[in-house]
Short mmCIF file of C-alpha atoms in Angstrom, two decimals:
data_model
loop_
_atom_site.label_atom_id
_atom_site.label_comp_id
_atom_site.label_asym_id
_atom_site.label_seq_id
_atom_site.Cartn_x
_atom_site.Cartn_y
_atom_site.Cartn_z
CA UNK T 1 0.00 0.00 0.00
CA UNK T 2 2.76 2.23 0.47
CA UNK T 3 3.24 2.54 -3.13
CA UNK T 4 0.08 4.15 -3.33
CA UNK T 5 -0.03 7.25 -1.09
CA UNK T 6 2.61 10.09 -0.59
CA UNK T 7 2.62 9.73 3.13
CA UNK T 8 6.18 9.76 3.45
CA UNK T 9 6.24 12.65 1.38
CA UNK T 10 3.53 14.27 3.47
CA UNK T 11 5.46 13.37 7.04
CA UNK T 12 8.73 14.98 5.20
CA UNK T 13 7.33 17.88 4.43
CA UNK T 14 5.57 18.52 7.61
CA UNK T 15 8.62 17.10 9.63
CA UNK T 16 9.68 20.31 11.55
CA UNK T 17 6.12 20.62 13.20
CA UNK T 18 6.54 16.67 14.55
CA UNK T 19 7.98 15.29 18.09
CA UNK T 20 11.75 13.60 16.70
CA UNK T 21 10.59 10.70 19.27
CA UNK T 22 6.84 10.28 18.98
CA UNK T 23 5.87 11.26 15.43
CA UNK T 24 8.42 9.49 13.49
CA UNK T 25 6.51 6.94 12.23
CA UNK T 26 2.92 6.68 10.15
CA UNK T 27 -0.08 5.56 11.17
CA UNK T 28 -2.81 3.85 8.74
CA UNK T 29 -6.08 2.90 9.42
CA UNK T 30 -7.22 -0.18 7.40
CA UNK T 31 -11.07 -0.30 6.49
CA UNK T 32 -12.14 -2.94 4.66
CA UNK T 33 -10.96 -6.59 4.77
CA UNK T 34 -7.38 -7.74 5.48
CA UNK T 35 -5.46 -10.49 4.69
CA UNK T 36 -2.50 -11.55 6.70
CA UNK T 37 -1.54 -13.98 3.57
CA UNK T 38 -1.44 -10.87 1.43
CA UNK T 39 -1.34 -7.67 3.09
CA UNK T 40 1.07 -7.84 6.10
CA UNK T 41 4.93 -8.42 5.80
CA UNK T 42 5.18 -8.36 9.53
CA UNK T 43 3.53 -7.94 13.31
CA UNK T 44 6.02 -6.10 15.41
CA UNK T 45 5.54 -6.43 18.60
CA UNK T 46 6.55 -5.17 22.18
CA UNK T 47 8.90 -7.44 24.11
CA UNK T 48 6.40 -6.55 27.08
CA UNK T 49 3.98 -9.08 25.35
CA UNK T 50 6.80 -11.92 25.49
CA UNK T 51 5.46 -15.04 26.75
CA UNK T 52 1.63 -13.70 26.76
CA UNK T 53 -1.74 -14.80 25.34
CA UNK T 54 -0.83 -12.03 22.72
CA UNK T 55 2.89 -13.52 21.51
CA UNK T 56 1.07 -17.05 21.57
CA UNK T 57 -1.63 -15.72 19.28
CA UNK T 58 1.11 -13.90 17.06
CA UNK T 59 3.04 -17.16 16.62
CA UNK T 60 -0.35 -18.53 14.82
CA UNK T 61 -0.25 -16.27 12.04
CA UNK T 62 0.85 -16.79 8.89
CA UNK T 63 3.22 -13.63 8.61
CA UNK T 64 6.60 -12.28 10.16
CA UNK T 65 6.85 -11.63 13.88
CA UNK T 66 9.25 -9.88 15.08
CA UNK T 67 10.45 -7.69 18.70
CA UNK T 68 11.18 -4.78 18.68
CA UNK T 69 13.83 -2.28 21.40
CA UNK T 70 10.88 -2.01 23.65
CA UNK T 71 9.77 0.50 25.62
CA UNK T 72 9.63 0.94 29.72
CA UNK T 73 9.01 3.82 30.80
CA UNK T 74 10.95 5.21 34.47
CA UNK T 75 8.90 7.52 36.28
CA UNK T 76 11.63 9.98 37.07
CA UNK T 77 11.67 10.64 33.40
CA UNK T 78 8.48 11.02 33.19
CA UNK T 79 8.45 13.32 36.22
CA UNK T 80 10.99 15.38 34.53
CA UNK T 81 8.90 16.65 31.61
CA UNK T 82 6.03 17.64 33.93
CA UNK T 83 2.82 18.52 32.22
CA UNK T 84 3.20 16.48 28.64
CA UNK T 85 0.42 15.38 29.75
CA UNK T 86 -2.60 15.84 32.17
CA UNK T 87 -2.80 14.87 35.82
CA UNK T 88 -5.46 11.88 34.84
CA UNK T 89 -2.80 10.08 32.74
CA UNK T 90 0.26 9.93 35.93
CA UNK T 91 -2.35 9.30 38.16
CA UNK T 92 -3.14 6.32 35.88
CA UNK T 93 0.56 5.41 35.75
CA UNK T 94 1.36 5.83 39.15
CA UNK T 95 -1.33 4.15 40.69
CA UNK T 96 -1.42 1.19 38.20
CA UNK T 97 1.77 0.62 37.83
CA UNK T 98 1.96 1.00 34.38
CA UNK T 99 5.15 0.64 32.56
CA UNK T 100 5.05 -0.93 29.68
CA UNK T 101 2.24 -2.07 26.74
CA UNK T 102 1.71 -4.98 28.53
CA UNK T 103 0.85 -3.59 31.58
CA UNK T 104 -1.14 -0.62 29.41
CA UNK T 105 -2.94 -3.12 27.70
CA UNK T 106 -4.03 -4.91 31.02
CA UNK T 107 -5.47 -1.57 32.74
CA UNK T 108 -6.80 -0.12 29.53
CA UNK T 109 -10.83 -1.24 29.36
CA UNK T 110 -10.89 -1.44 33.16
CA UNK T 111 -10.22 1.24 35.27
CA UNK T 112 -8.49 3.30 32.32
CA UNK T 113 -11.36 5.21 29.94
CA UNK T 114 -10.30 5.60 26.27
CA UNK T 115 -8.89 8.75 26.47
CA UNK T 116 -6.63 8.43 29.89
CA UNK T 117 -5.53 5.01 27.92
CA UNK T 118 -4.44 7.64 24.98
CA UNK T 119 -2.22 10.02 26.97
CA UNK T 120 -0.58 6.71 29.07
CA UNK T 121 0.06 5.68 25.73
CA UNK T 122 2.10 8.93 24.69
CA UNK T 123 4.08 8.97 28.15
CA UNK T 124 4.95 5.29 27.64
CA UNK T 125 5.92 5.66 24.12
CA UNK T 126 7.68 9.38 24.35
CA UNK T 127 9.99 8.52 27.40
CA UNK T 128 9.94 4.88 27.35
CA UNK T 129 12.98 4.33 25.43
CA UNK T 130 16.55 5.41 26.61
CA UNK T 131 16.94 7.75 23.66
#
């Protein structure tokens, strides 16, 4: 699919307005079917998820898995950038424990709402990661 949009050409030329740590990718949004057989070279996955339900699952299907660096995120890092996001979302972390996807993934339907789930997300993924 990547042959057929300009999104790296979009993300370049909007790359001075982007986070260097959390906007350096693209996001898509499939709708419509998907085939694993045909439309997926790979599921990367979170080392967090080693030994899950979710790694046993991945291990099923019929394309590439593979690990990424990983991300775990150290609250005094996160303390240091005070205010990247609200209150709600290091309450969440604090209280839950939450530092990794794993553990995100646990708390997110139950007691984390969508949006809390969304800025958790961020911290984890902005200063999870030594660089």
């Amino acid at each position: 699919m990547v042959d057929r949009f300009a999104l790296t050409d979009l993300a370049e030329e909007n790359a001075l307005a982007l986070d260097p740590v959390l906007d350096n990718y693209i996001e898509a949004h499939v709708h419509g079917p998907l085939s694993i057989n045909e439309d997926v070279e790979a599921l990367v996955l979170d080392p967090s998820y080693r030994n899950t339900a979710v790694d046993e699952w991945a291990m099923r299907l019929t394309c590439d898995v593979e690990w990424h660096d990983g991300f775990r995120l150290q609250l005094d890092r996160l303390f240091a950038h005070d205010g990247f996001r609200p209150k709600p979302a290091i309450d969440a972390i604090t209280e839950l424990n939450i530092s990794t996807p794993a553990d995100l993934g646990k708390a997110r339907d139950n007691p984390l709402d969508y949006q809390t789930a969304k800025w958790v997300w961020h911290c984890i993924a902005r200063f999870g990661r030594d660089h």
